[in-house]
């Protein structure tokens, strides 16, 4: 076998860096090689990429796809549940600012995203991945025992903490074991968002309807025994999360990321993990620890809480532009839709829109319908990114522009049917944007810092979303300016998507000799 040059992911190859001569190793798998490590480290990670391609898509990846989908379901269960619970809990508890529960949740999600990403880079992906879902299950159930509103807000915040980085680790793990030809699966996974929305709405519909105080109830007239619906919802949701956690940890066991092992100099563990995956996939491929090159120095093996994982996201101009653009997109979508939704309802009411009677039936019907429609947005995204001319960046731009168009058209709604139709279209196109962004983020992050990068990206979105409850509580909801600002932000996000430096679909073609 004659030597050839390896081709690295664009997120990892520094402009002007010389190619590394290795024997027929091509880095076609999703995942990147950190330019800060020496040539031996680059060789080792390229060897893992070659192994993943050689093993191919099989039972292991399909199991991981299934269990990673749990993270999307849990994320949406938490976000939807608080919208269903707080109006009911406010009848039972004395609450001056009910939207502060959302602040607690976003604060927990923010802290969880930052720390879980850092922990995943230092201690490994699988431990954080497993613990997170059990933590969500426990604290979701505990929320049902809240004696007052401050306790409920605290429990919601802790629940958010465990859920905060779950999606970041989901896609980090999945991206590091998925052959390049199946990259579209990461985008398709987002269909589980709409599924999670619909599941929580269908669970809450009979519980809230049949076990809640009347709409005009107050703490003086609404007792705990008459208002158990929201508690039953949290108990049921917690049990559902527990079932998913048990399946994830005990039934469909997942290996630690081989790339994380190798990036940290653990060649024995990395080769063993790859061989177990190969056996599960019924592949003849084998690899041994002595095929890796020993790392000079301890850079790849250190575990410490410093800023090296953050600095690694900005250590070249091109990578800094990529990371900065991704962070902006997360912040943009994090603030645009929540704030737009808050002001839209007041805007439509002020302009004479007749949106129905606001009954429980209408509320849950609309939520279920828009959730189901939202499932199909990621399916379209998965198709678009496989078109050579479009890819990830143009796919995100298309989704953002169409979302902005429907957001503008939504302001002209005058009837209940129009309201439902436009809600469905916003759900469809925005979920499509989210799906590509979620998949794109780990694809262009360097292996050694991928957990931190994904965690920080999601933390940016959570930070931006924190503004929505404060604006809704203390802002001038009669103003229409925020609506148009949020619409303009979607167009800016489309522009930023187009100027991102890396197109994952073409990494190999762009960097191979």
Tab-separated table of C-alpha atoms in Angstrom, residues 35-503:
chain	number	residue	atom	x	y	z
A	35	UNK	CA	-4.496	21.413	14.849
A	36	UNK	CA	-2.854	22.211	18.184
A	37	UNK	CA	-1.676	18.651	18.723
A	38	UNK	CA	1.485	17.386	17.079
A	39	UNK	CA	1.662	15.213	14.016
A	40	UNK	CA	1.292	12.035	16.055
A	41	UNK	CA	-2.007	13.211	17.480
A	42	UNK	CA	-3.301	14.152	14.040
A	43	UNK	CA	-2.257	10.731	12.755
A	44	UNK	CA	-4.052	8.971	15.615
A	45	UNK	CA	-7.347	10.779	15.156
A	46	UNK	CA	-7.220	10.228	11.414
A	47	UNK	CA	-6.703	6.540	12.167
A	48	UNK	CA	-9.918	6.557	14.220
A	49	UNK	CA	-11.763	8.249	11.357
A	50	UNK	CA	-10.536	5.553	9.006
A	51	UNK	CA	-11.693	2.880	11.467
A	52	UNK	CA	-15.185	4.369	11.647
A	53	UNK	CA	-15.445	4.401	7.872
A	54	UNK	CA	-14.147	0.837	7.658
A	55	UNK	CA	-16.599	-0.438	10.270
A	56	UNK	CA	-19.441	1.362	8.505
A	57	UNK	CA	-23.005	2.064	9.533
A	58	UNK	CA	-24.556	-0.715	11.572
A	59	UNK	CA	-26.478	-1.778	14.644
A	60	UNK	CA	-24.384	0.336	17.023
A	61	UNK	CA	-25.050	3.608	15.206
A	62	UNK	CA	-28.763	2.841	14.874
A	63	UNK	CA	-28.988	2.155	18.614
A	64	UNK	CA	-27.191	5.410	19.336
A	65	UNK	CA	-29.493	7.255	16.938
A	66	UNK	CA	-32.490	5.901	18.843
A	67	UNK	CA	-31.167	6.761	22.303
A	68	UNK	CA	-29.854	10.189	21.225
A	69	UNK	CA	-33.408	10.942	20.152
A	70	UNK	CA	-34.371	10.724	23.823
A	71	UNK	CA	-32.411	13.911	24.425
A	72	UNK	CA	-34.555	15.832	21.937
A	73	UNK	CA	-37.747	14.449	23.477
A	74	UNK	CA	-36.651	15.389	27.008
A	75	UNK	CA	-35.607	18.887	25.940
A	76	UNK	CA	-39.047	19.606	24.522
A	77	UNK	CA	-40.896	17.938	27.395
A	78	UNK	CA	-39.254	20.399	29.791
A	79	UNK	CA	-39.922	23.457	27.656
A	80	UNK	CA	-43.542	22.527	26.979
A	81	UNK	CA	-44.322	21.369	30.518
A	82	UNK	CA	-43.522	24.726	32.086
A	83	UNK	CA	-45.925	26.451	29.695
A	84	UNK	CA	-48.659	24.005	30.727
A	85	UNK	CA	-47.857	23.972	34.449
A	86	UNK	CA	-47.361	27.622	35.424
A	87	UNK	CA	-50.907	28.828	34.571
A	88	UNK	CA	-52.306	26.018	36.737
A	89	UNK	CA	-49.814	26.428	39.577
A	90	UNK	CA	-50.589	30.169	39.633
A	91	UNK	CA	-54.164	29.359	40.614
A	92	UNK	CA	-52.935	27.461	43.677
A	93	UNK	CA	-49.930	29.529	44.784
A	94	UNK	CA	-49.602	33.248	45.464
A	95	UNK	CA	-47.411	34.347	42.531
A	96	UNK	CA	-46.447	37.911	41.666
A	97	UNK	CA	-44.231	37.131	38.694
A	98	UNK	CA	-45.118	33.663	37.326
A	99	UNK	CA	-42.774	34.008	34.361
A	100	UNK	CA	-39.821	33.930	36.748
A	101	UNK	CA	-40.183	30.150	36.676
A	102	UNK	CA	-39.021	30.362	33.062
A	103	UNK	CA	-36.043	32.422	34.219
A	104	UNK	CA	-35.135	29.648	36.663
A	105	UNK	CA	-35.422	27.052	33.917
A	106	UNK	CA	-33.284	28.956	31.412
A	107	UNK	CA	-30.698	29.718	34.119
A	108	UNK	CA	-30.471	25.995	34.885
A	109	UNK	CA	-30.250	25.125	31.198
A	110	UNK	CA	-27.506	27.730	30.748
A	111	UNK	CA	-25.369	26.480	33.635
A	112	UNK	CA	-25.931	22.855	32.678
A	113	UNK	CA	-24.908	23.469	29.067
A	114	UNK	CA	-21.635	25.138	30.055
A	115	UNK	CA	-20.580	22.627	32.712
A	116	UNK	CA	-21.688	19.469	30.942
A	117	UNK	CA	-19.771	20.417	27.810
A	118	UNK	CA	-16.641	21.077	29.863
A	119	UNK	CA	-17.062	17.856	31.856
A	120	UNK	CA	-17.547	15.888	28.632
A	121	UNK	CA	-14.178	17.078	27.319
A	122	UNK	CA	-12.401	16.394	30.616
A	123	UNK	CA	-14.041	13.240	31.975
A	124	UNK	CA	-15.587	11.710	28.869
A	125	UNK	CA	-18.851	11.905	26.940
A	126	UNK	CA	-20.706	8.811	28.152
A	127	UNK	CA	-20.710	9.556	31.909
A	128	UNK	CA	-22.263	12.989	31.468
A	129	UNK	CA	-24.651	11.583	28.866
A	130	UNK	CA	-25.945	8.903	31.230
A	131	UNK	CA	-26.182	10.995	34.386
A	132	UNK	CA	-28.061	13.848	32.721
A	133	UNK	CA	-31.189	11.860	31.881
A	134	UNK	CA	-31.449	10.292	35.329
A	135	UNK	CA	-31.111	13.741	36.884
A	136	UNK	CA	-33.939	15.063	34.718
A	137	UNK	CA	-36.173	12.117	35.657
A	138	UNK	CA	-35.588	12.591	39.392
A	139	UNK	CA	-36.059	16.344	39.528
A	140	UNK	CA	-39.048	16.379	37.184
A	141	UNK	CA	-40.806	14.054	39.616
A	142	UNK	CA	-39.708	16.165	42.591
A	143	UNK	CA	-41.333	19.208	40.970
A	144	UNK	CA	-44.700	17.550	41.597
A	145	UNK	CA	-44.113	17.795	45.367
A	146	UNK	CA	-43.531	21.565	45.366
A	147	UNK	CA	-45.156	23.148	48.470
A	148	UNK	CA	-45.043	26.706	47.062
A	149	UNK	CA	-44.015	28.678	43.991
A	150	UNK	CA	-40.418	29.517	45.053
A	151	UNK	CA	-39.764	25.814	45.664
A	152	UNK	CA	-41.272	24.957	42.288
A	153	UNK	CA	-39.015	27.508	40.571
A	154	UNK	CA	-35.926	26.087	42.305
A	155	UNK	CA	-36.828	22.524	41.355
A	156	UNK	CA	-37.449	23.611	37.751
A	157	UNK	CA	-34.010	25.262	37.705
A	158	UNK	CA	-32.281	22.091	38.956
A	159	UNK	CA	-34.218	20.032	36.428
A	160	UNK	CA	-33.012	22.435	33.730
A	161	UNK	CA	-29.434	22.064	34.937
A	162	UNK	CA	-29.424	18.320	34.304
A	163	UNK	CA	-31.122	18.800	30.948
A	164	UNK	CA	-28.903	21.716	29.941
A	165	UNK	CA	-26.166	19.887	28.128
A	166	UNK	CA	-27.991	16.709	27.255
A	167	UNK	CA	-28.485	17.625	23.614
A	168	UNK	CA	-24.912	18.908	23.324
A	169	UNK	CA	-23.551	15.560	24.475
A	170	UNK	CA	-26.091	13.648	22.358
A	171	UNK	CA	-24.822	15.162	19.148
A	172	UNK	CA	-21.190	15.195	20.263
A	173	UNK	CA	-21.265	11.434	20.839
A	174	UNK	CA	-23.253	10.732	17.692
A	175	UNK	CA	-21.083	12.907	15.463
A	176	UNK	CA	-17.912	11.166	16.634
A	177	UNK	CA	-19.048	7.671	15.624
A	178	UNK	CA	-21.152	8.361	12.524
A	179	UNK	CA	-19.720	7.632	9.057
A	180	UNK	CA	-19.717	10.676	6.816
A	181	UNK	CA	-22.217	9.238	4.368
A	182	UNK	CA	-24.845	9.173	7.118
A	183	UNK	CA	-24.316	12.739	8.357
A	184	UNK	CA	-27.896	13.638	7.435
A	185	UNK	CA	-29.090	11.501	10.360
A	186	UNK	CA	-27.991	14.187	12.821
A	187	UNK	CA	-30.330	16.665	11.168
A	188	UNK	CA	-33.135	14.125	10.910
A	189	UNK	CA	-32.905	13.418	14.653
A	190	UNK	CA	-34.626	16.743	15.271
A	191	UNK	CA	-37.952	15.160	14.294
A	192	UNK	CA	-37.970	14.113	17.930
A	193	UNK	CA	-38.599	17.731	18.934
A	194	UNK	CA	-42.042	17.746	17.449
A	195	UNK	CA	-42.551	14.256	18.833
A	196	UNK	CA	-41.642	15.463	22.331
A	197	UNK	CA	-43.988	18.435	21.972
A	198	UNK	CA	-46.856	16.248	20.881
A	199	UNK	CA	-46.225	13.648	23.605
A	200	UNK	CA	-46.232	16.230	26.392
A	201	UNK	CA	-49.321	17.965	25.001
A	202	UNK	CA	-51.193	14.664	24.743
A	203	UNK	CA	-50.180	13.720	28.302
A	204	UNK	CA	-51.154	17.105	29.690
A	205	UNK	CA	-54.448	17.464	27.823
A	206	UNK	CA	-56.554	15.030	29.923
A	207	UNK	CA	-54.642	15.672	33.163
A	208	UNK	CA	-54.910	19.459	33.086
A	209	UNK	CA	-58.472	19.380	31.776
A	210	UNK	CA	-59.845	16.971	34.382
A	211	UNK	CA	-57.772	17.712	37.462
A	212	UNK	CA	-57.418	21.486	37.602
A	213	UNK	CA	-59.230	24.354	39.275
A	214	UNK	CA	-61.568	26.493	37.149
A	215	UNK	CA	-59.997	29.189	34.949
A	216	UNK	CA	-61.089	31.998	37.288
A	217	UNK	CA	-59.800	30.278	40.454
A	218	UNK	CA	-57.484	32.057	42.885
A	219	UNK	CA	-55.260	30.793	45.731
A	220	UNK	CA	-58.160	31.510	48.070
A	221	UNK	CA	-60.523	29.205	46.167
A	222	UNK	CA	-58.133	26.623	44.668
A	223	UNK	CA	-56.855	23.899	46.973
A	224	UNK	CA	-54.072	21.442	46.254
A	225	UNK	CA	-56.455	18.459	46.131
A	226	UNK	CA	-58.556	20.178	43.452
A	227	UNK	CA	-55.543	21.183	41.374
A	228	UNK	CA	-53.481	18.010	41.018
A	229	UNK	CA	-53.370	18.017	37.198
A	230	UNK	CA	-50.036	19.802	36.849
A	231	UNK	CA	-48.526	17.566	39.538
A	232	UNK	CA	-49.747	14.455	37.716
A	233	UNK	CA	-48.179	15.871	34.554
A	234	UNK	CA	-44.771	16.195	36.222
A	235	UNK	CA	-45.017	12.708	37.742
A	236	UNK	CA	-45.925	11.165	34.385
A	237	UNK	CA	-43.197	13.110	32.581
A	238	UNK	CA	-40.637	12.102	35.203
A	239	UNK	CA	-41.532	8.435	34.831
A	240	UNK	CA	-41.267	8.727	31.049
A	241	UNK	CA	-37.795	10.264	31.420
A	242	UNK	CA	-36.844	7.457	33.814
A	243	UNK	CA	-37.881	4.827	31.279
A	244	UNK	CA	-35.744	6.523	28.625
A	245	UNK	CA	-32.793	6.736	31.040
A	246	UNK	CA	-33.021	3.018	31.868
A	247	UNK	CA	-33.171	2.095	28.175
A	248	UNK	CA	-30.216	4.358	27.428
A	249	UNK	CA	-27.954	3.116	30.237
A	250	UNK	CA	-28.897	-0.522	30.795
A	251	UNK	CA	-30.525	-1.869	27.647
A	252	UNK	CA	-28.789	-0.088	24.757
A	253	UNK	CA	-25.342	0.481	26.225
A	254	UNK	CA	-23.142	2.992	24.461
A	255	UNK	CA	-19.345	2.996	24.302
A	256	UNK	CA	-17.297	5.973	25.345
A	257	UNK	CA	-16.267	7.960	22.272
A	258	UNK	CA	-13.166	6.349	20.699
A	259	UNK	CA	-12.095	9.791	19.538
A	260	UNK	CA	-12.196	11.104	23.093
A	261	UNK	CA	-10.080	8.161	24.240
A	262	UNK	CA	-7.490	8.701	21.537
A	263	UNK	CA	-7.438	12.491	21.927
A	264	UNK	CA	-6.554	11.874	25.587
A	265	UNK	CA	-3.863	9.285	24.856
A	266	UNK	CA	-5.947	6.278	25.959
A	267	UNK	CA	-5.113	4.014	23.029
A	268	UNK	CA	-5.941	0.704	24.708
A	269	UNK	CA	-9.435	1.907	25.631
A	270	UNK	CA	-9.955	3.547	22.241
A	271	UNK	CA	-9.000	0.475	20.241
A	272	UNK	CA	-11.092	-1.766	22.522
A	273	UNK	CA	-14.142	0.473	22.014
A	274	UNK	CA	-13.696	0.414	18.233
A	275	UNK	CA	-13.370	-3.372	18.227
A	276	UNK	CA	-16.540	-3.801	20.292
A	277	UNK	CA	-18.420	-1.522	17.910
A	278	UNK	CA	-17.086	-3.532	14.949
A	279	UNK	CA	-18.269	-6.805	16.504
A	280	UNK	CA	-21.727	-5.389	17.180
A	281	UNK	CA	-21.893	-4.201	13.571
A	282	UNK	CA	-20.712	-7.657	12.385
A	283	UNK	CA	-17.635	-6.090	10.784
A	284	UNK	CA	-14.316	-7.904	10.321
A	285	UNK	CA	-12.386	-4.739	11.129
A	286	UNK	CA	-9.949	-4.847	14.051
A	287	UNK	CA	-7.462	-2.360	15.422
A	288	UNK	CA	-4.868	-2.570	18.175
A	289	UNK	CA	-3.339	-0.005	20.492
A	290	UNK	CA	0.137	-0.402	18.967
A	291	UNK	CA	-1.141	0.994	15.656
A	292	UNK	CA	-1.371	4.414	17.277
A	293	UNK	CA	1.664	6.631	17.653
A	294	UNK	CA	2.761	7.582	21.147
A	295	UNK	CA	2.170	11.223	21.980
A	296	UNK	CA	5.215	13.280	22.872
A	297	UNK	CA	4.395	15.188	26.030
A	298	UNK	CA	1.327	15.153	28.200
A	299	UNK	CA	-0.816	17.666	26.349
A	300	UNK	CA	-3.286	15.046	25.188
A	301	UNK	CA	-3.652	13.454	28.617
A	302	UNK	CA	-4.197	16.300	31.029
A	303	UNK	CA	-7.429	16.802	32.863
A	304	UNK	CA	-7.792	20.259	34.289
A	305	UNK	CA	-10.300	23.033	34.642
A	306	UNK	CA	-8.621	25.712	32.590
A	307	UNK	CA	-9.509	27.698	29.488
A	308	UNK	CA	-7.630	25.528	27.013
A	309	UNK	CA	-10.873	23.989	25.726
A	310	UNK	CA	-12.312	27.466	25.133
A	311	UNK	CA	-9.137	28.846	23.559
A	312	UNK	CA	-9.061	25.892	21.188
A	313	UNK	CA	-12.300	27.142	19.643
A	314	UNK	CA	-10.685	30.444	18.578
A	315	UNK	CA	-7.033	29.599	17.918
A	316	UNK	CA	-7.062	30.519	14.221
A	317	UNK	CA	-8.821	33.331	12.391
A	318	UNK	CA	-10.971	30.950	10.384
A	319	UNK	CA	-11.949	28.861	13.375
A	320	UNK	CA	-12.703	31.997	15.393
A	321	UNK	CA	-14.985	33.190	12.579
A	322	UNK	CA	-16.716	29.822	12.543
A	323	UNK	CA	-17.194	29.650	16.319
A	324	UNK	CA	-18.291	33.291	16.540
A	325	UNK	CA	-20.828	32.799	13.752
A	326	UNK	CA	-22.257	29.677	15.374
A	327	UNK	CA	-22.551	31.435	18.730
A	328	UNK	CA	-24.392	34.323	17.055
A	329	UNK	CA	-26.862	31.949	15.396
A	330	UNK	CA	-27.617	30.293	18.710
A	331	UNK	CA	-28.164	33.652	20.393
A	332	UNK	CA	-30.267	34.889	17.488
A	333	UNK	CA	-32.675	31.974	17.479
A	334	UNK	CA	-32.628	31.968	21.288
A	335	UNK	CA	-34.043	35.483	21.488
A	336	UNK	CA	-35.968	35.912	18.223
A	337	UNK	CA	-38.739	33.358	18.585
A	338	UNK	CA	-39.519	33.671	22.341
A	339	UNK	CA	-39.711	37.469	22.195
A	340	UNK	CA	-41.644	37.403	18.918
A	341	UNK	CA	-44.201	35.017	20.443
A	342	UNK	CA	-44.673	37.192	23.529
A	343	UNK	CA	-45.455	40.339	21.566
A	344	UNK	CA	-47.376	38.696	18.732
A	345	UNK	CA	-50.384	37.779	20.892
A	346	UNK	CA	-50.778	41.362	22.112
A	347	UNK	CA	-50.235	42.759	18.607
A	348	UNK	CA	-52.940	40.557	17.097
A	349	UNK	CA	-55.411	41.369	19.883
A	350	UNK	CA	-54.787	45.101	19.419
A	351	UNK	CA	-55.491	44.765	15.681
A	352	UNK	CA	-58.836	43.027	16.073
A	353	UNK	CA	-57.861	39.411	15.459
A	354	UNK	CA	-60.440	36.873	16.658
A	355	UNK	CA	-58.370	33.918	17.744
A	356	UNK	CA	-61.014	31.733	19.350
A	357	UNK	CA	-62.349	31.330	22.868
A	358	UNK	CA	-59.054	30.306	24.442
A	359	UNK	CA	-60.626	27.123	25.801
A	360	UNK	CA	-58.546	24.200	27.042
A	361	UNK	CA	-59.645	22.193	24.010
A	362	UNK	CA	-58.480	24.866	21.573
A	363	UNK	CA	-55.205	25.399	23.410
A	364	UNK	CA	-54.220	21.743	23.408
A	365	UNK	CA	-55.579	21.075	19.937
A	366	UNK	CA	-53.478	23.860	18.471
A	367	UNK	CA	-50.402	22.704	20.394
A	368	UNK	CA	-50.722	19.112	19.226
A	369	UNK	CA	-51.388	20.059	15.586
A	370	UNK	CA	-48.489	22.530	15.358
A	371	UNK	CA	-46.193	20.021	17.104
A	372	UNK	CA	-47.038	17.272	14.630
A	373	UNK	CA	-46.508	19.611	11.677
A	374	UNK	CA	-43.172	20.655	13.195
A	375	UNK	CA	-41.952	17.061	12.948
A	376	UNK	CA	-41.680	17.385	9.171
A	377	UNK	CA	-39.420	20.471	9.172
A	378	UNK	CA	-36.269	18.470	10.032
A	379	UNK	CA	-37.189	15.916	7.378
A	380	UNK	CA	-37.080	18.641	4.726
A	381	UNK	CA	-33.807	19.905	6.216
A	382	UNK	CA	-32.247	16.445	6.006
A	383	UNK	CA	-33.155	16.353	2.312
A	384	UNK	CA	-31.888	19.867	1.589
A	385	UNK	CA	-28.442	19.399	3.137
A	386	UNK	CA	-27.809	16.417	0.859
A	387	UNK	CA	-28.225	18.604	-2.228
A	388	UNK	CA	-24.702	19.607	-3.280
A	389	UNK	CA	-25.605	23.177	-4.184
A	390	UNK	CA	-27.381	23.794	-0.869
A	391	UNK	CA	-25.604	21.964	1.960
A	392	UNK	CA	-25.736	23.071	5.585
A	393	UNK	CA	-25.053	26.776	5.277
A	394	UNK	CA	-27.485	27.553	2.488
A	395	UNK	CA	-29.989	25.178	4.079
A	396	UNK	CA	-29.947	27.253	7.269
A	397	UNK	CA	-30.263	30.446	5.255
A	398	UNK	CA	-33.325	29.121	3.408
A	399	UNK	CA	-34.999	28.037	6.643
A	400	UNK	CA	-34.304	31.384	8.341
A	401	UNK	CA	-35.602	33.441	5.403
A	402	UNK	CA	-38.825	31.456	5.068
A	403	UNK	CA	-39.361	31.636	8.860
A	404	UNK	CA	-38.968	35.424	8.656
A	405	UNK	CA	-41.476	35.567	5.816
A	406	UNK	CA	-44.106	33.625	7.757
A	407	UNK	CA	-43.366	35.652	10.882
A	408	UNK	CA	-44.147	38.816	8.944
A	409	UNK	CA	-47.284	37.329	7.400
A	410	UNK	CA	-48.430	36.156	10.843
A	411	UNK	CA	-49.044	39.770	11.857
A	412	UNK	CA	-51.972	39.949	9.411
A	413	UNK	CA	-53.853	37.006	10.963
A	414	UNK	CA	-57.516	37.721	11.738
A	415	UNK	CA	-59.119	34.353	12.499
A	416	UNK	CA	-58.644	31.211	14.559
A	417	UNK	CA	-57.966	29.026	11.516
A	418	UNK	CA	-55.368	31.468	10.182
A	419	UNK	CA	-53.700	31.551	13.603
A	420	UNK	CA	-53.385	27.761	13.636
A	421	UNK	CA	-52.136	27.618	10.048
A	422	UNK	CA	-49.382	30.183	10.594
A	423	UNK	CA	-48.412	28.608	13.936
A	424	UNK	CA	-47.887	25.356	12.053
A	425	UNK	CA	-45.765	27.009	9.380
A	426	UNK	CA	-43.572	28.777	11.933
A	427	UNK	CA	-43.124	25.462	13.770
A	428	UNK	CA	-42.252	23.682	10.531
A	429	UNK	CA	-39.633	26.096	9.228
A	430	UNK	CA	-38.086	27.021	12.567
A	431	UNK	CA	-37.666	23.364	13.530
A	432	UNK	CA	-35.997	22.908	10.174
A	433	UNK	CA	-33.511	25.683	10.974
A	434	UNK	CA	-32.847	24.305	14.440
A	435	UNK	CA	-32.277	20.824	13.024
A	436	UNK	CA	-29.468	21.959	10.732
A	437	UNK	CA	-27.898	24.212	13.364
A	438	UNK	CA	-27.885	21.438	15.970
A	439	UNK	CA	-26.168	19.045	13.551
A	440	UNK	CA	-23.776	21.633	12.074
A	441	UNK	CA	-22.422	22.759	15.459
A	442	UNK	CA	-20.611	19.533	16.466
A	443	UNK	CA	-19.580	18.829	12.874
A	444	UNK	CA	-17.287	21.867	12.716
A	445	UNK	CA	-15.990	21.775	16.291
A	446	UNK	CA	-12.506	20.276	16.910
A	447	UNK	CA	-12.541	16.858	18.569
A	448	UNK	CA	-10.632	17.812	21.714
A	449	UNK	CA	-12.939	20.763	22.405
A	450	UNK	CA	-16.201	19.571	20.853
A	451	UNK	CA	-18.072	19.081	24.140
A	452	UNK	CA	-17.110	22.536	25.376
A	453	UNK	CA	-17.932	24.130	22.024
A	454	UNK	CA	-21.368	22.522	21.779
A	455	UNK	CA	-22.128	23.312	25.406
A	456	UNK	CA	-21.145	26.964	25.014
A	457	UNK	CA	-23.156	27.278	21.801
A	458	UNK	CA	-26.300	26.045	23.528
A	459	UNK	CA	-25.492	28.220	26.537
A	460	UNK	CA	-25.518	31.233	24.203
A	461	UNK	CA	-29.028	30.292	23.113
A	462	UNK	CA	-30.202	29.821	26.701
A	463	UNK	CA	-28.663	33.162	27.712
A	464	UNK	CA	-30.516	34.941	24.929
A	465	UNK	CA	-33.775	33.174	25.842
A	466	UNK	CA	-33.469	34.513	29.399
A	467	UNK	CA	-34.485	37.912	28.029
A	468	UNK	CA	-37.967	36.751	27.009
A	469	UNK	CA	-39.511	36.322	30.513
A	470	UNK	CA	-38.158	39.704	31.646
A	471	UNK	CA	-39.418	41.459	28.517
A	472	UNK	CA	-42.829	39.813	28.902
A	473	UNK	CA	-43.042	40.829	32.573
A	474	UNK	CA	-41.595	44.319	32.540
A	475	UNK	CA	-41.645	45.423	28.879
A	476	UNK	CA	-44.210	47.495	26.993
A	477	UNK	CA	-46.205	44.716	25.362
A	478	UNK	CA	-48.241	47.275	23.431
A	479	UNK	CA	-45.187	48.094	21.318
A	480	UNK	CA	-44.858	46.424	17.930
A	481	UNK	CA	-41.169	47.275	17.520
A	482	UNK	CA	-39.845	43.993	19.004
A	483	UNK	CA	-41.890	42.005	16.470
A	484	UNK	CA	-40.184	43.655	13.506
A	485	UNK	CA	-36.761	43.545	15.179
A	486	UNK	CA	-37.126	39.781	15.651
A	487	UNK	CA	-38.189	39.355	12.034
A	488	UNK	CA	-35.135	41.309	10.889
A	489	UNK	CA	-32.978	39.103	13.103
A	490	UNK	CA	-34.060	36.035	11.125
A	491	UNK	CA	-32.740	37.699	7.951
A	492	UNK	CA	-29.452	38.556	9.690
A	493	UNK	CA	-29.173	34.926	10.781
A	494	UNK	CA	-29.595	33.871	7.156
A	495	UNK	CA	-26.742	36.179	6.157
A	496	UNK	CA	-24.471	34.872	8.911
A	497	UNK	CA	-25.204	31.290	7.845
A	498	UNK	CA	-23.975	32.061	4.332
A	499	UNK	CA	-20.635	33.499	5.476
A	500	UNK	CA	-19.693	30.658	7.807
A	501	UNK	CA	-16.316	29.323	6.602
A	502	UNK	CA	-16.936	25.563	6.725
A	503	UNK	CA	-19.287	23.361	4.738
